[in-house]
Tab-separated table of C-alpha atoms and ligand atoms in Angstrom:
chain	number	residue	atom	x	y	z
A	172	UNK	CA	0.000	0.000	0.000
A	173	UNK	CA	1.484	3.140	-1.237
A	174	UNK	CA	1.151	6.754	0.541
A	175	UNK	CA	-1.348	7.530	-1.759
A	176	UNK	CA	-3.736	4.967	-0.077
A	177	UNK	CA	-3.286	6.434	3.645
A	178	UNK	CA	-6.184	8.611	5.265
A	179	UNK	CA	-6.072	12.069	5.074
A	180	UNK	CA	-8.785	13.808	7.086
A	181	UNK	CA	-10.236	10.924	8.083
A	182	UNK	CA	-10.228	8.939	12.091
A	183	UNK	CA	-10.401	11.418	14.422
A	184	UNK	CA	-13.819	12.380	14.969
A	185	UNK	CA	-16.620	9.082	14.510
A	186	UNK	CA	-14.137	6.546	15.894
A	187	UNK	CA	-17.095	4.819	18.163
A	188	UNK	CA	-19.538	4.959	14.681
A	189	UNK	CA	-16.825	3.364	12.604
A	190	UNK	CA	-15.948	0.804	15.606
A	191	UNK	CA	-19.659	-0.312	15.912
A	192	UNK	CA	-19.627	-0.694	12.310
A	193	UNK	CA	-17.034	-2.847	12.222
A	194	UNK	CA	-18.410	-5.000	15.158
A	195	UNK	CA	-21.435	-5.193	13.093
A	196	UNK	CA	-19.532	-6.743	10.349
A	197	UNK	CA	-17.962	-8.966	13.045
A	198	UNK	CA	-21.061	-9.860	13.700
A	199	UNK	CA	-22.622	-9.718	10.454
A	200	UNK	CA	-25.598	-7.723	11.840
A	201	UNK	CA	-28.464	-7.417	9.307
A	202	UNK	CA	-28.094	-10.760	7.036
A	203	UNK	CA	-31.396	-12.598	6.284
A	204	UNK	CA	-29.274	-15.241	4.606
A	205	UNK	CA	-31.291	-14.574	1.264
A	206	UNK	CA	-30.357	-13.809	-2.076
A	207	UNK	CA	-32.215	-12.221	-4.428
A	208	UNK	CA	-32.065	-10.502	-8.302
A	209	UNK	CA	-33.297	-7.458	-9.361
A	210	UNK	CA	-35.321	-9.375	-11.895
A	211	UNK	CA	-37.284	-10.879	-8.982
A	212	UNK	CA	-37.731	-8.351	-6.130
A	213	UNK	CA	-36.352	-4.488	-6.894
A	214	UNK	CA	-35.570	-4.224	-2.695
A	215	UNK	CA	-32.715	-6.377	-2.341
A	216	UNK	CA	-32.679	-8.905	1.104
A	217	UNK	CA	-32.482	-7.140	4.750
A	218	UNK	CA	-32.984	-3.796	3.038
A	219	UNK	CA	-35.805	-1.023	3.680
A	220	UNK	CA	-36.985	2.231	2.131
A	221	UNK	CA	-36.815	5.513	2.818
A	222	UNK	CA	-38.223	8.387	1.270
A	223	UNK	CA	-35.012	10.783	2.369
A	224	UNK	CA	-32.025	10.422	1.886
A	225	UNK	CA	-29.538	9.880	4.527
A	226	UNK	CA	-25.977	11.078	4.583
A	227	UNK	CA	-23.234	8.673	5.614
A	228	UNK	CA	-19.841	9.891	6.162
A	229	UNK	CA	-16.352	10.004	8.346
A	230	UNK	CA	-17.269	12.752	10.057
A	231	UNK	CA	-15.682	15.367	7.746
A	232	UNK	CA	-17.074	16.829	4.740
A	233	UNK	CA	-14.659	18.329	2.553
A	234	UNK	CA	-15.340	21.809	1.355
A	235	UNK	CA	-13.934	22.234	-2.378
A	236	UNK	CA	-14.278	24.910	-4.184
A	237	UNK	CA	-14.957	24.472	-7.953
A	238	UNK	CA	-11.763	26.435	-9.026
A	239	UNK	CA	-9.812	24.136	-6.543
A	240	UNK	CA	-11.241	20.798	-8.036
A	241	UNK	CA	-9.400	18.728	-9.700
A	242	UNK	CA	-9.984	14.779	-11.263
A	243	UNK	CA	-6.471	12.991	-11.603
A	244	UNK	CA	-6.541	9.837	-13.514
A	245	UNK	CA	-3.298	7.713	-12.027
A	246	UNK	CA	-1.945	4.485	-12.424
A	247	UNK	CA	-2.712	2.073	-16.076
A	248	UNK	CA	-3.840	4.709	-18.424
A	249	UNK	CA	-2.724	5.408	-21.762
A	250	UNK	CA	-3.869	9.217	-20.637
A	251	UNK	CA	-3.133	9.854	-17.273
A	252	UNK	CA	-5.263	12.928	-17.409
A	253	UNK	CA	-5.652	16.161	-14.441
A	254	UNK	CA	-9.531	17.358	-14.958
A	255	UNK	CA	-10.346	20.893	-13.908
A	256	UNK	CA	-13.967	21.899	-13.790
A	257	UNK	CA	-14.293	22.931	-16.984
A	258	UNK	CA	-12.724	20.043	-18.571
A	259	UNK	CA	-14.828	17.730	-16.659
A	260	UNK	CA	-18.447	20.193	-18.001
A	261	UNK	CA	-16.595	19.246	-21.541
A	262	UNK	CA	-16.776	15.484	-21.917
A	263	UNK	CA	-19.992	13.897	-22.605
A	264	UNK	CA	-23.094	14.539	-20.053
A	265	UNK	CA	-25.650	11.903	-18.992
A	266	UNK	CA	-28.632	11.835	-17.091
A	267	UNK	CA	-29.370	8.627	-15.276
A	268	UNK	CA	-31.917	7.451	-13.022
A	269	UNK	CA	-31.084	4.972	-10.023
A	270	UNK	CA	-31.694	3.003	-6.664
A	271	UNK	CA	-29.903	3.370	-4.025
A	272	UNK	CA	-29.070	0.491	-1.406
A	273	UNK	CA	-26.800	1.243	1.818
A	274	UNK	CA	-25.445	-1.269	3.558
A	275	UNK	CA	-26.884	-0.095	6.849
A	276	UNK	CA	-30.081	-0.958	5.230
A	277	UNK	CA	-32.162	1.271	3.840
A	278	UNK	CA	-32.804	1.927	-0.134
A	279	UNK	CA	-33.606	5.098	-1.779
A	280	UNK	CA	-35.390	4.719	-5.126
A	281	UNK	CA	-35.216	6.726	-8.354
A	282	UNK	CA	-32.753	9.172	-8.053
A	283	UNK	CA	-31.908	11.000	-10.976
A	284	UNK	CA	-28.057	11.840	-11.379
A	285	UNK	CA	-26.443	13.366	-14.150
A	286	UNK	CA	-23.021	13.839	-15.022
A	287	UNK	CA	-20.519	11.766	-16.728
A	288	UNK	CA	-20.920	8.240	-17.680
A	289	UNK	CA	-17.754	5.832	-16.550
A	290	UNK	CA	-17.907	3.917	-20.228
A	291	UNK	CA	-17.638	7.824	-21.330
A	292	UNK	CA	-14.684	8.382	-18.978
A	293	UNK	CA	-13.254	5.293	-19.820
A	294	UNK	CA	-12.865	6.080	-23.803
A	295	UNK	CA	-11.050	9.099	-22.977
A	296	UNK	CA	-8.543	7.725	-20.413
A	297	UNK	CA	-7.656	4.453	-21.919
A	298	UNK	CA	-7.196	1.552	-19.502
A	299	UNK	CA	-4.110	-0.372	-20.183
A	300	UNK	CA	-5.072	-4.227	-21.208
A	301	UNK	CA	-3.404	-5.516	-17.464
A	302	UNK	CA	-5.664	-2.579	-15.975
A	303	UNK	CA	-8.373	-5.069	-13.917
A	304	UNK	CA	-8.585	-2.825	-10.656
A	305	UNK	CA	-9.609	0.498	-9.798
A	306	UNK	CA	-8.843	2.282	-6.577
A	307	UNK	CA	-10.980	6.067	-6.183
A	308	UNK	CA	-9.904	8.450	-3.603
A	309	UNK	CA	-11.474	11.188	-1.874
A	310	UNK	CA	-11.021	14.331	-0.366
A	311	UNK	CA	-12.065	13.195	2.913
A	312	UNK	CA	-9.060	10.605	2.872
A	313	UNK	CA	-11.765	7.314	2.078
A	314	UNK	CA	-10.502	5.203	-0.066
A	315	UNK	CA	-12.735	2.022	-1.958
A	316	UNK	CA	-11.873	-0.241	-4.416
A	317	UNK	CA	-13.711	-2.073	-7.663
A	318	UNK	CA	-13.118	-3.719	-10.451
A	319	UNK	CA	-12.758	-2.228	-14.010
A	320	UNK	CA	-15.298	-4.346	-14.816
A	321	UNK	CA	-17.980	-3.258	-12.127
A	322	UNK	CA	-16.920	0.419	-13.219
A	323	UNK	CA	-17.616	-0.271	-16.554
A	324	UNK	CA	-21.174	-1.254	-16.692
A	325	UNK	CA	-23.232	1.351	-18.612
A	326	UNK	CA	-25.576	2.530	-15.239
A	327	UNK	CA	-22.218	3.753	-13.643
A	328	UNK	CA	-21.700	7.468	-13.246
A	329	UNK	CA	-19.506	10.203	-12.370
A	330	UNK	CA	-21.917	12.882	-10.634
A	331	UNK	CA	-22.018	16.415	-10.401
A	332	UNK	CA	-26.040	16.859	-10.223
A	333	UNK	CA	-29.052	15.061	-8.541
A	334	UNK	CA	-32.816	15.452	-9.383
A	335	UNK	CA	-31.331	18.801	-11.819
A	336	UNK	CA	-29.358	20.592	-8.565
A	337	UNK	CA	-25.817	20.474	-7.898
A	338	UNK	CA	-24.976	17.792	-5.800
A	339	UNK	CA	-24.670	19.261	-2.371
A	340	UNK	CA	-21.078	19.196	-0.536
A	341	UNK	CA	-23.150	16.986	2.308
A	342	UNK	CA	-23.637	14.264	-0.898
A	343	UNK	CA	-20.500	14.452	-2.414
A	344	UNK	CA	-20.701	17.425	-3.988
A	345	UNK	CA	-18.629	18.714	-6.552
A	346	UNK	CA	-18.426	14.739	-7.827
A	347	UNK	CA	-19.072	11.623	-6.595
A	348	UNK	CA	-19.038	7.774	-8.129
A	349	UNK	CA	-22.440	6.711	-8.267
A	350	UNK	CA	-21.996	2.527	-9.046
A	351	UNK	CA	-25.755	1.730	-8.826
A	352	UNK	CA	-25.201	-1.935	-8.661
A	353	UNK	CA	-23.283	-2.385	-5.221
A	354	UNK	CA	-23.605	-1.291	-1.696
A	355	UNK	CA	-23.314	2.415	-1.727
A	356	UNK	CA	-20.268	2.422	0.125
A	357	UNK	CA	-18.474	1.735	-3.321
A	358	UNK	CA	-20.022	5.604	-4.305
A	359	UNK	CA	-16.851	7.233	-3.241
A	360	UNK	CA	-18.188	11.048	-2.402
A	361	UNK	CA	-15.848	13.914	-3.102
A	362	UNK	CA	-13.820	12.047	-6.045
A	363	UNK	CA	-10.408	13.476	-6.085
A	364	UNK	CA	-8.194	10.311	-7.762
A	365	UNK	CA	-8.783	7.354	-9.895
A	366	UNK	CA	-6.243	5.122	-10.008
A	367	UNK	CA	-5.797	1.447	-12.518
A	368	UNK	CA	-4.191	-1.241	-11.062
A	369	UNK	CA	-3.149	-4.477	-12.085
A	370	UNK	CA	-3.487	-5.729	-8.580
A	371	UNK	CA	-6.608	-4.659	-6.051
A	372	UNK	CA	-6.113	-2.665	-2.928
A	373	UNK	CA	-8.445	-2.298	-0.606
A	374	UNK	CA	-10.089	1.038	0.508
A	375	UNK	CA	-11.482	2.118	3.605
A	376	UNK	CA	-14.279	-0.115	4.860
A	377	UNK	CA	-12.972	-3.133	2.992
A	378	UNK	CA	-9.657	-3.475	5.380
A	379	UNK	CA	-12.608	-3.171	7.928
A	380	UNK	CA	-14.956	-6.096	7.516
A	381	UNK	CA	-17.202	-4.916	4.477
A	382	UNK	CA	-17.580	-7.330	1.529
A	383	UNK	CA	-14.591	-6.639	-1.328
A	384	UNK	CA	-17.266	-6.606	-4.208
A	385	UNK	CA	-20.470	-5.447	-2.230
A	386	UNK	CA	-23.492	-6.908	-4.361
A	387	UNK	CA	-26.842	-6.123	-2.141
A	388	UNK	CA	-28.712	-9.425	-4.486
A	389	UNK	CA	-26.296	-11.708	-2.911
A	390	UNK	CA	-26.380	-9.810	0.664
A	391	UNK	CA	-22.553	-9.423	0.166
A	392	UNK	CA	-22.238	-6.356	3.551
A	393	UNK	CA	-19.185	-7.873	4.577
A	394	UNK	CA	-16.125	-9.741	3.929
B	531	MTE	N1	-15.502	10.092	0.350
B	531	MTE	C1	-16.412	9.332	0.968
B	531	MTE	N2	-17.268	8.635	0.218
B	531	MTE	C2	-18.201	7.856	0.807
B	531	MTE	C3	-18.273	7.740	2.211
B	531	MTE	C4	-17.357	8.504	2.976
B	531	MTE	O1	-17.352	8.475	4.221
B	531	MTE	N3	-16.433	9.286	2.323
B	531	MTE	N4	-19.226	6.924	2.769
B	531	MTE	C5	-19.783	5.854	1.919
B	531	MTE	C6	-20.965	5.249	2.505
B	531	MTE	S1	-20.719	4.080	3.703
B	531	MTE	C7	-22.217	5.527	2.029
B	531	MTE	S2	-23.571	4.673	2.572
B	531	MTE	C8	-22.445	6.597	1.050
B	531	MTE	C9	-23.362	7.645	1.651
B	531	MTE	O2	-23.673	8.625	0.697
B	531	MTE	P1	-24.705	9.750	1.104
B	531	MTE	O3	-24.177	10.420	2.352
B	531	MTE	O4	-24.804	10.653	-0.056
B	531	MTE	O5	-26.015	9.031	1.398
B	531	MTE	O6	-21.245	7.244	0.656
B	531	MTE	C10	-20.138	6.401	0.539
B	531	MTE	N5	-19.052	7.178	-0.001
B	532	MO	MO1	-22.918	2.938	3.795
């Protein structure tokens, strides 16, 4: 594990939330022991929903002003590209609608994102062929890991906006991963760095008992 991967901000302030968490994954608090598909039931197993939408974080939200943002692309790229603002308004803009599934349990349904779509990203920062792994860190110092192949699938976006508003700073705000298909602990909030890997490395709450991949139809909440 490189610098790179150490927390920044992060640890000093919700050590008793994260510790509980992580008993809960010691404990694996909340499995049914089902699986299910999105084919068959649209609320995964062990989940609930909500109508608002909670915000889950370390117990710092970063404050980043646009003209301070930047997206760097590290790590198995044939374009190891620096995004400002601007260049990130200039690639390709999509508007997506998806559910949302925490692994404390509740879902949030239809929420309409927009921003840029990872296959989108992906054609303008070339992978390498032995790129299979994909690190993203924040501003907060989290850290979480996926697969290129998770990150590729064409409901995975890179948001600035939800339901037409910017998202807020509470959210993620200026950009965050949205990755529909897992746990939303894989949504990294406050994107700062991407980085390819041939090998995986993993982020924040995967050294700490959650699942490595994170899929709510199998009831994957931890590792
Ligand atoms: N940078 C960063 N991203 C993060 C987190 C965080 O603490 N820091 N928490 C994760 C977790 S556990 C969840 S459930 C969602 C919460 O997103 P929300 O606050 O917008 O609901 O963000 C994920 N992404
Ligand atoms: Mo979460």
């Amino acid at each position: 594990m490189s610098d790179d991967y150490k927390p920044g901000l992060i640890g000093q302030f919700k050590d008793k939330l994260i510790a509980s968490k992580q008993q809960w994954a010691r404990d694996g608090r909340l499995l049914t022991g089902e699986t299910s598909s999105p084919a068959r039931n649209r609320l995964p197993p062990g989940q609930r929903l909500v109508r608002e939408w909670p915000v889950l974080d370390l117990g710092v939200q970063p404050n980043i002003q646009l003209e301070r943002w930047q997206l760097s692309v590290e790590g198995l790229v044939g374009s190891p590209v620096r995004l400002t603002w601007n260049d990130f308004l200039d690639l390709p803009q999509s508007d997506l609608v998806s559910d949302i599934h925490c692994v404390t349990a509740w879902s949030r349904y239809d929420n309409r994102w927009s921003g840029v779509k990872a296959t989108d990203f992906l054609e303008l920062v070339k992978p390498h062929q032995d790129a299979k792994h994909i690190v993203f860190q924040s501003y907060d110092g989290y850290t979480t890991n996926v697969t290129l192949e998770m990150f590729s699938a064409p409901d995975v976006l890179l948001a600035h906006s939800w339901e037409g508003q910017p998202l807020t700073r509470e959210h993620g705000g200026p950009v965050r991963i949205v990755m529909p298909q897992f746990y939303f602990w894989k949504s990294a909030k406050w994107v700062k760095q991407i980085t390819f890997l041939d090998r995986d490395v993993p982020g924040y709450w995967e050294v700490r008992g959650y699942h490595n991949t994170g899929d709510p139809w199998k009831e994957e909440r931890y590792g």
